[in-house]
Short mmCIF file of C-alpha atoms in Angstrom, two decimals:
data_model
loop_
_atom_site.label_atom_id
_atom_site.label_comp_id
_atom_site.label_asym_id
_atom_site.label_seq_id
_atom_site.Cartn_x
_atom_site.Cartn_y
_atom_site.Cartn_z
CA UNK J 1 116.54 58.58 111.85
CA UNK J 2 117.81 60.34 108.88
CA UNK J 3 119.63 64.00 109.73
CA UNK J 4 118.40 66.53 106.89
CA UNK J 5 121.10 69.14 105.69
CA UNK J 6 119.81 72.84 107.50
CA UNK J 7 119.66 73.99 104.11
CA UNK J 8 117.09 71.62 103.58
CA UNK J 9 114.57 72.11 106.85
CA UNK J 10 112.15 75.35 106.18
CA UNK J 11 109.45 76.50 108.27
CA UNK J 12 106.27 77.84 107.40
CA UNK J 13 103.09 79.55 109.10
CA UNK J 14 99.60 77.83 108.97
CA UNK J 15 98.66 80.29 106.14
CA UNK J 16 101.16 80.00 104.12
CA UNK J 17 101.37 75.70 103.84
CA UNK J 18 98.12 76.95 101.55
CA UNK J 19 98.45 78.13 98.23
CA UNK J 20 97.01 81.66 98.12
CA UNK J 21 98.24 82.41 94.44
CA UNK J 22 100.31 85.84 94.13
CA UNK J 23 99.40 88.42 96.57
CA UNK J 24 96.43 90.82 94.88
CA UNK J 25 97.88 94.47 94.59
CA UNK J 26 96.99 97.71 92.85
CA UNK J 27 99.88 96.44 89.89
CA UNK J 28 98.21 93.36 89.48
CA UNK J 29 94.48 94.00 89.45
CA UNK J 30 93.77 94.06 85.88
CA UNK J 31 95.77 91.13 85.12
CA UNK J 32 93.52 88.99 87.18
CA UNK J 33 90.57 90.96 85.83
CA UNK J 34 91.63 89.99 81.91
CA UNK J 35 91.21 86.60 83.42
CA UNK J 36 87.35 87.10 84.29
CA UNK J 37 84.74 86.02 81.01
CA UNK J 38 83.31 88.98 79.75
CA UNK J 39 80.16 89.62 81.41
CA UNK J 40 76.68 90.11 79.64
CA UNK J 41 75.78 93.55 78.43
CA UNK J 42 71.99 92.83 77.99
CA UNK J 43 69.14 95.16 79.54
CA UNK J 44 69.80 95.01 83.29
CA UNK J 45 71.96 91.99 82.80
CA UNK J 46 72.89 89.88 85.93
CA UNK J 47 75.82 91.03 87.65
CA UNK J 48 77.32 89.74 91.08
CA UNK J 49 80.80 90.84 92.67
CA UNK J 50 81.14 87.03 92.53
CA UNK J 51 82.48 88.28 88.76
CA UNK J 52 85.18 90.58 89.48
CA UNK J 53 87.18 88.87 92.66
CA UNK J 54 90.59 87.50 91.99
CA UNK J 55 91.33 84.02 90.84
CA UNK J 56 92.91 82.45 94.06
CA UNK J 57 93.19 79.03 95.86
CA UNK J 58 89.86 78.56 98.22
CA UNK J 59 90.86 79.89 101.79
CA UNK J 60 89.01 77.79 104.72
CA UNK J 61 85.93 79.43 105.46
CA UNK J 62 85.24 82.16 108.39
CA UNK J 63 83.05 80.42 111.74
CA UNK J 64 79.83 80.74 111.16
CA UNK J 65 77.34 83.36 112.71
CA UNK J 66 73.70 81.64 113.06
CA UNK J 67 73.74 81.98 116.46
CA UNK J 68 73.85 85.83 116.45
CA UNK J 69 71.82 86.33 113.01
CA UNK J 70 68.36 87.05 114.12
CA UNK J 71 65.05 85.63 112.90
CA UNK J 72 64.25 88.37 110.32
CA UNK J 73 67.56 87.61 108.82
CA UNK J 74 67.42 84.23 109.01
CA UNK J 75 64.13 84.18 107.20
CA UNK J 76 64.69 86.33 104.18
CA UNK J 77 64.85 84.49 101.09
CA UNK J 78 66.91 85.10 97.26
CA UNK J 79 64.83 87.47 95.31
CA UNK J 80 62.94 85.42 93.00
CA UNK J 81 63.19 88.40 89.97
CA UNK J 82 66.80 88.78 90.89
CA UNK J 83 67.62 85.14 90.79
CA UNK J 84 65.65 85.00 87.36
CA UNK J 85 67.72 87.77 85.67
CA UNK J 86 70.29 85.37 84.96
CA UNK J 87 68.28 83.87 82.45
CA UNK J 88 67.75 86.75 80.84
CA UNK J 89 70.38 86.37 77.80
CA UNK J 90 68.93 82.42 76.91
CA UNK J 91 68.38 83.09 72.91
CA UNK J 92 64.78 83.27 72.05
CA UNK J 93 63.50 84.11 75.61
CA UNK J 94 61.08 87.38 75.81
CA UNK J 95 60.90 87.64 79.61
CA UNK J 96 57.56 89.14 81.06
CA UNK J 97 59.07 88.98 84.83
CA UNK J 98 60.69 92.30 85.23
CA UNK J 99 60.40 96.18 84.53
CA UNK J 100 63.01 95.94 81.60
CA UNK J 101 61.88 98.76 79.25
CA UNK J 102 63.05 99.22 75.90
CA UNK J 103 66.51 100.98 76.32
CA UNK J 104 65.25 103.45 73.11
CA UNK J 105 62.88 105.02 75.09
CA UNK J 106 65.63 106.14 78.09
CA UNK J 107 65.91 110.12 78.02
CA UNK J 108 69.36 109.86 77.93
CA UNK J 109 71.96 108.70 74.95
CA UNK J 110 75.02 109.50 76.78
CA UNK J 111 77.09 110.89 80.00
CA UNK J 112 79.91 113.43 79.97
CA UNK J 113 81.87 113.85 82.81
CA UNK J 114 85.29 115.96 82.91
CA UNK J 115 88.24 114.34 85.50
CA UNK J 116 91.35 115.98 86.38
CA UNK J 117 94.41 114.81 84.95
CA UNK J 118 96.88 114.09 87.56
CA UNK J 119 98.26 115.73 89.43
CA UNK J 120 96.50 118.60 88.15
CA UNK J 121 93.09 118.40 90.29
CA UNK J 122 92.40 122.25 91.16
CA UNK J 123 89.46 123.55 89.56
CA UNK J 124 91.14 125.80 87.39
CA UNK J 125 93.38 122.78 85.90
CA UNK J 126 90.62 120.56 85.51
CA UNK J 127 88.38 123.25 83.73
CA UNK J 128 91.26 123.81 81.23
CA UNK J 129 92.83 120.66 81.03
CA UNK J 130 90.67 117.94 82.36
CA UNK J 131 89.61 114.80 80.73
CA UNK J 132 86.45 114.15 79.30
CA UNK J 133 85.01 110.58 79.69
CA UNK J 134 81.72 109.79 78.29
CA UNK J 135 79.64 106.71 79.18
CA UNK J 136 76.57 105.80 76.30
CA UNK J 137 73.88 103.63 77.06
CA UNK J 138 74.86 100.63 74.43
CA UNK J 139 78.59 100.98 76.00
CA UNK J 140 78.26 97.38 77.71
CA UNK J 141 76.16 95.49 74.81
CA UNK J 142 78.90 97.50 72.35
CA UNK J 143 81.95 96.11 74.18
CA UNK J 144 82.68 100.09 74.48
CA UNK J 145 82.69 99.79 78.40
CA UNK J 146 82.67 96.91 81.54
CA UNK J 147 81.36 98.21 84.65
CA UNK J 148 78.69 96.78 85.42
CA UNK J 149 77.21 103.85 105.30
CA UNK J 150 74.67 105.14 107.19
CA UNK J 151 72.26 102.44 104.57
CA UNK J 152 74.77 99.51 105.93
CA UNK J 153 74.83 100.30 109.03
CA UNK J 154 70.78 99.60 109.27
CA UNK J 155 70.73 96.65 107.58
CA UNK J 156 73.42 95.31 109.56
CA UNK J 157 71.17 96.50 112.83
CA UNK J 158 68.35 94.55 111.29
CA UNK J 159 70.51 91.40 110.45
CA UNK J 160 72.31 91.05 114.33
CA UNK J 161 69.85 92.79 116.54
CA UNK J 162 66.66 92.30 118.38
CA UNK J 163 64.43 95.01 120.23
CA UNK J 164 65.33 95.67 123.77
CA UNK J 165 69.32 94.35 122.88
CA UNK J 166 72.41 96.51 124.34
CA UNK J 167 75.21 97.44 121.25
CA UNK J 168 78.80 98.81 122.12
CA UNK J 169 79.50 101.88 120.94
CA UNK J 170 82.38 104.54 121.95
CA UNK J 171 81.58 107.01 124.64
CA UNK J 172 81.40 109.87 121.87
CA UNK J 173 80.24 108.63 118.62
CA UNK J 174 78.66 108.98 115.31
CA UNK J 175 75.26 110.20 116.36
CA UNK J 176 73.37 108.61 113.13
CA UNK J 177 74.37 104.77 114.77
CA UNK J 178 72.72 105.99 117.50
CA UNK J 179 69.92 107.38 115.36
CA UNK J 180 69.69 104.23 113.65
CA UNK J 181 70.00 101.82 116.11
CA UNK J 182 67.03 103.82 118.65
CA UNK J 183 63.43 103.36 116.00
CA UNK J 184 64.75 99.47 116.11
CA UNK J 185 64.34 98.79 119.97
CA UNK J 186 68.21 99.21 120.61
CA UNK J 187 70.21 100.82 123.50
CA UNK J 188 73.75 101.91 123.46
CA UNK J 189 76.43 101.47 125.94
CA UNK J 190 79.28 103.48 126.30
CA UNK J 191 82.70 102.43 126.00
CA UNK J 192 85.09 104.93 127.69
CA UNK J 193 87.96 106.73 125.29
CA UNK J 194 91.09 107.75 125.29
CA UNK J 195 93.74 109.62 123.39
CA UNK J 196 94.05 106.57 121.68
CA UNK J 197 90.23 105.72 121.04
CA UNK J 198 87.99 102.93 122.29
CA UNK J 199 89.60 101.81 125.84
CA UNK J 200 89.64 97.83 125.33
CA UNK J 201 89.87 97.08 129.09
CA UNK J 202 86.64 99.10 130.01
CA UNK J 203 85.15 97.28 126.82
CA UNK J 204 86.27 94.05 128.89
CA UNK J 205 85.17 95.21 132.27
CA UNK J 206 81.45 96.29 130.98
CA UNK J 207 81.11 92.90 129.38
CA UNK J 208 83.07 90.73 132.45
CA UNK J 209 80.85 92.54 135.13
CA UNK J 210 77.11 92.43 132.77
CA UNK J 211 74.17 91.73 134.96
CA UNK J 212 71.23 91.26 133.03
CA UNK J 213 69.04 92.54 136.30
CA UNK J 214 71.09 95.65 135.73
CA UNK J 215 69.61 96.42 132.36
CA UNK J 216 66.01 95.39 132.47
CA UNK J 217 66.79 92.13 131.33
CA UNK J 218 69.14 92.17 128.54
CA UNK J 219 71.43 89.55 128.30
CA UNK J 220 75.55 90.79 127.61
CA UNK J 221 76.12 92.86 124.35
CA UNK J 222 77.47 91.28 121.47
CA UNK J 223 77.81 93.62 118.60
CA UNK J 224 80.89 96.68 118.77
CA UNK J 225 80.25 99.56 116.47
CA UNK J 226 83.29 101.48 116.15
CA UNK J 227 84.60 104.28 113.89
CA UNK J 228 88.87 103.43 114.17
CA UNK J 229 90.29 105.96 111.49
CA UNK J 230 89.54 109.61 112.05
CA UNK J 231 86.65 108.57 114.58
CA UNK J 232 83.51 111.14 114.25
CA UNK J 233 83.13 113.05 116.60
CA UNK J 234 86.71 113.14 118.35
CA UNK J 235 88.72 112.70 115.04
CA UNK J 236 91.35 110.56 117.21
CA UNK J 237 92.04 107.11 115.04
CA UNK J 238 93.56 103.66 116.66
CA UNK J 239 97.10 102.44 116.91
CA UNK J 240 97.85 99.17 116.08
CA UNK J 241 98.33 98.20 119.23
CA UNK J 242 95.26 99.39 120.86
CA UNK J 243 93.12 97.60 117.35
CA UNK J 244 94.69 94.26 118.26
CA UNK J 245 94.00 94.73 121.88
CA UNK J 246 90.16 95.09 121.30
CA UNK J 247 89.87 92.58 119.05
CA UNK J 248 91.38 90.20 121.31
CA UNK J 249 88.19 91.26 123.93
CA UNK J 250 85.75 90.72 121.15
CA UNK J 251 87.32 87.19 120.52
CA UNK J 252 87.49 86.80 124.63
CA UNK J 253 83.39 87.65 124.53
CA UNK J 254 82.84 86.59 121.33
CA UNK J 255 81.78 90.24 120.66
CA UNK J 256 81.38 90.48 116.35
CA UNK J 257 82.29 94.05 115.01
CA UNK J 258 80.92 96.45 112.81
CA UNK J 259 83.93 98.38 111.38
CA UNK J 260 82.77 101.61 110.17
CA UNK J 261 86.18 102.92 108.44
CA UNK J 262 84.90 105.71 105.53
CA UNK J 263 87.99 107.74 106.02
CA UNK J 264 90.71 104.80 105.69
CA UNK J 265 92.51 105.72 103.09
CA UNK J 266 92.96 109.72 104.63
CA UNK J 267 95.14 108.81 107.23
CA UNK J 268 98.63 110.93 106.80
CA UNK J 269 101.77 111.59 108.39
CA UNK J 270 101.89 111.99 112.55
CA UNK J 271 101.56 115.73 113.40
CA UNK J 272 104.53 117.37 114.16
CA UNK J 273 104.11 121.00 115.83
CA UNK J 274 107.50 123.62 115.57
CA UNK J 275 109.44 121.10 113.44
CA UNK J 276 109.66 119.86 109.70
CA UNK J 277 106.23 117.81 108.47
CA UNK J 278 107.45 114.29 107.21
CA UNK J 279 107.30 114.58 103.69
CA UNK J 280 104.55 112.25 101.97
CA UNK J 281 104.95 108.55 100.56
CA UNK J 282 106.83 108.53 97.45
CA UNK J 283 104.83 105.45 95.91
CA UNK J 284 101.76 103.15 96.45
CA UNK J 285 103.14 100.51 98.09
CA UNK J 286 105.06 103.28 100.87
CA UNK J 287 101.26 104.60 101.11
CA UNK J 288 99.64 101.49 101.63
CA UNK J 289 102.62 100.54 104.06
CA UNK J 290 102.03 103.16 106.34
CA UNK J 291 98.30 102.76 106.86
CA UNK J 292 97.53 101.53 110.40
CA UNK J 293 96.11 97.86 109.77
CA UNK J 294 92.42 97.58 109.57
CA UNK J 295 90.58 95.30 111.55
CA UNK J 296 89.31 93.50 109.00
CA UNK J 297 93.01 93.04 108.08
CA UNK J 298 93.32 91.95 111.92
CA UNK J 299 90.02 89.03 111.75
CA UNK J 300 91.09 85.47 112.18
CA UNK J 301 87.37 84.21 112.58
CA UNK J 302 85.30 86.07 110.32
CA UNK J 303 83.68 88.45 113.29
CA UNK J 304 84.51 92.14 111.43
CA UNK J 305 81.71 93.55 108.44
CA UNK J 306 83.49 96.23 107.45
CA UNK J 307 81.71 98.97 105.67
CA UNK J 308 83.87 101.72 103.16
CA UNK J 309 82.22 104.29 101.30
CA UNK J 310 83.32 106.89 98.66
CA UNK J 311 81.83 109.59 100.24
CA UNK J 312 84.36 110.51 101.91
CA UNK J 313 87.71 109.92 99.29
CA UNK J 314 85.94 110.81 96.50
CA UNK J 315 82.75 113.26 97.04
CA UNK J 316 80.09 113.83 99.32
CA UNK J 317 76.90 112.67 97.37
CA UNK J 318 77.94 109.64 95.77
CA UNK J 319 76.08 107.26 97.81
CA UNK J 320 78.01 104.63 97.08
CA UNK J 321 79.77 102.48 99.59
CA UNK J 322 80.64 98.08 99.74
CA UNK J 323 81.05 96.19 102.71
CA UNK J 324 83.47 93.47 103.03
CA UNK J 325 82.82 90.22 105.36
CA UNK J 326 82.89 86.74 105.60
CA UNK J 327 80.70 84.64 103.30
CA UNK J 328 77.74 84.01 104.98
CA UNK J 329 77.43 87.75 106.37
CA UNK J 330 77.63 89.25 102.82
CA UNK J 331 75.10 86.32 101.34
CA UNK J 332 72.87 87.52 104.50
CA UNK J 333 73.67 91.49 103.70
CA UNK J 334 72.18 91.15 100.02
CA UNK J 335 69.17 89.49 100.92
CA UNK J 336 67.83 92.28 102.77
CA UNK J 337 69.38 95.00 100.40
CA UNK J 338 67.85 93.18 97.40
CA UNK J 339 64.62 94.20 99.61
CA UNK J 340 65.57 98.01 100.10
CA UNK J 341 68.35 100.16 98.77
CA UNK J 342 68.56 97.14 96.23
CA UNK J 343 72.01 98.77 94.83
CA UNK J 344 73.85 101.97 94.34
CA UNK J 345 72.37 104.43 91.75
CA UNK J 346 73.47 103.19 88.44
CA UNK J 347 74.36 106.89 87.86
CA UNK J 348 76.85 107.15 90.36
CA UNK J 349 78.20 103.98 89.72
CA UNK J 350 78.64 105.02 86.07
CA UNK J 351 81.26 107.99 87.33
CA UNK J 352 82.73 106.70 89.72
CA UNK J 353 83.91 104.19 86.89
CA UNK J 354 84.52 106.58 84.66
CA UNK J 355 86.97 108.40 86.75
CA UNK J 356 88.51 105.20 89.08
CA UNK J 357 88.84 102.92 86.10
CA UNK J 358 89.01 104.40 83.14
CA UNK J 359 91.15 107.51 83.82
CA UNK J 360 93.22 107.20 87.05
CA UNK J 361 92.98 103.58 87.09
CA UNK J 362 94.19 101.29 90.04
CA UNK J 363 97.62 103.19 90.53
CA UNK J 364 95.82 106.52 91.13
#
């Protein structure tokens, strides 16, 4: 038996004995984007998220969910005039397949929006001192340009759920899941609250204690949806603590969760009544620090779809929002969205650009 010198023996966690590549951050983001090939800036040109994600070492993939995906989801199929449109820049081809008008007959040439100029956002600053970004309608094909939750929240019913199923819910919740999740056959169960949120043992007690006789038949619930940052209606968001206590019931009852988180990235200092208010983070990566972990951020097995929306950071009206899950959820997600909402209006998506990329850019 050889004896190794201690400077010599060093111990590592499963994750990191795989190589990961440099940690993705808000410094680094268009470094790894300069990596990407340029995309194609033809008349609704292909585009996939596959295009913008970082250039990293393949992680194992999440457990798979076919056992709670239900038939409908199971059976939809890739959109055959989606799945054609990357053929759309061959040389020579004249494509007959899609609604792909001549871009010289659009009623618009161009879009001017004006920004504020941090840290100047009132109105009065932006009006006199703002920024004015345009975006034309040759920007992509002109190398000019590159961009390419209530909506997620019923697809994600229709992907999981079948008529007559129980969901998890809070005790006091966002009244449009239940709005949702009642025209589709579904029935919501409680989960008692306290001044920390969702109670986790009462989640375990409901689902220890199920008795399908109980409930006309319907077998233990599955699927949590939970609101965990500023939670509508009480406004009361989870600890730490009480985030990795629930998620170690869902992993107990194999329970998969729909994390509903639109106002994430509002969270601020603790509330301090009669005394000095903490004073604010002094830099991104203090910000980012002090955000209670998400439980996304929390999922060893692939059981959180998380759905963010800029609704609620940026404006109300935008109707844009992303989800963020495990492979085979996401694959399963855009099959039925390239069947409804199909994608966010290309409007929007144009501003948001506009004002994210272009003029604040990733450090704010």
């Amino acid at each position: 038996m050889v004896s190794l010198p201690v400077s010599a023996v060093t111990a590592i966690c499963d994750t990191q004995s795989m190589g990961f590549g440099d940690r993705l951050t808000v410094k680094n983001v268009l470094a790894w984007r300069s990596k990407n090939p340029m995309m194609d800036g033809g008349i609704a040109s292909f585009v996939s998220s596959d295009m913008f994600k970082s250039l990293r070492d393949a992680k194992s993939k999440a457990r798979r969910w076919d056992h709670r995906l239900n038939a409908e989801s199971k059976a939809r199929k890739p959109s055959t005039l989606k799945e054609a449109a990357r053929y759309l820049a061959t040389p020579g081809l004249i494509s007959l397949g899609g609604g792909l008008p001549s871009s010289q007959y659009f009623p618009l040439e161009r879009i001017d929006i004006k920004v504020p100029n941090p840290p100047h956002f009132s109105e009065t600053e932006t009006r006199e001192d703002g920024i004015l970004k345009s975006a034309g309608k040759h920007d992509i094909a002109e190398g000019r340009s590159l961009y390419g939750n209530t909506s997620a929240l019923d697809m994600a019913y229709r992907m999981f759920t079948t008529r007559g199923e129980y969901i998890l819910v809070e005790k006091y919740t966002f009244p449009a899941a239940m709005e949702t999740a009642t025209p589709l056959g579904l029935k919501c169960i409680g989960i008692n609250m306290d001044a920390e949120g969702l109670l986790p043992s009462h989640m375990d007690s409901i689902l220890e204690d199920w008795d399908p006789s109980e409930h006309e038949g319907a077998s233990k619930p599955w699927l949590l949806y939970t609101v965990p940052t500023g939670q509508n209606p009480t406004g009361i968001t989870q600890g730490e603590r009480r985030r990795r206590e629930l998620y170690r019931v869902a992993q107990k009852h194999d329970v998969f969760i729909l994390e509903d988180d639109p106002y994430y990235f509002l969270q601020m200092q603790p509330y301090t009544k009669f005394s000095d208010h903490p004073p604010p983070p002094s830099s991104h990566e203090e910000f980012l620090a002090s955000l209670v972990p998400s439980l996304l951020s929390l999922d060893v097995d692939g059981r959180v779809m998380r759905m963010d929306s800029f609704s609620k950071v940026i404006a109300p009206g935008t109707r844009t929002g992303w989800i963020t899950a495990s492979e085979q959820i996401v694959e399963r997600y855009i099959r039925h969205s390239e069947l409804s909402t199909q994608n966010p209006s290309g409007v929007a998506q144009i501003v948001l650009y506009k004002l994210l990329e272009e003029t604040w850019g990733h450090m704010g």
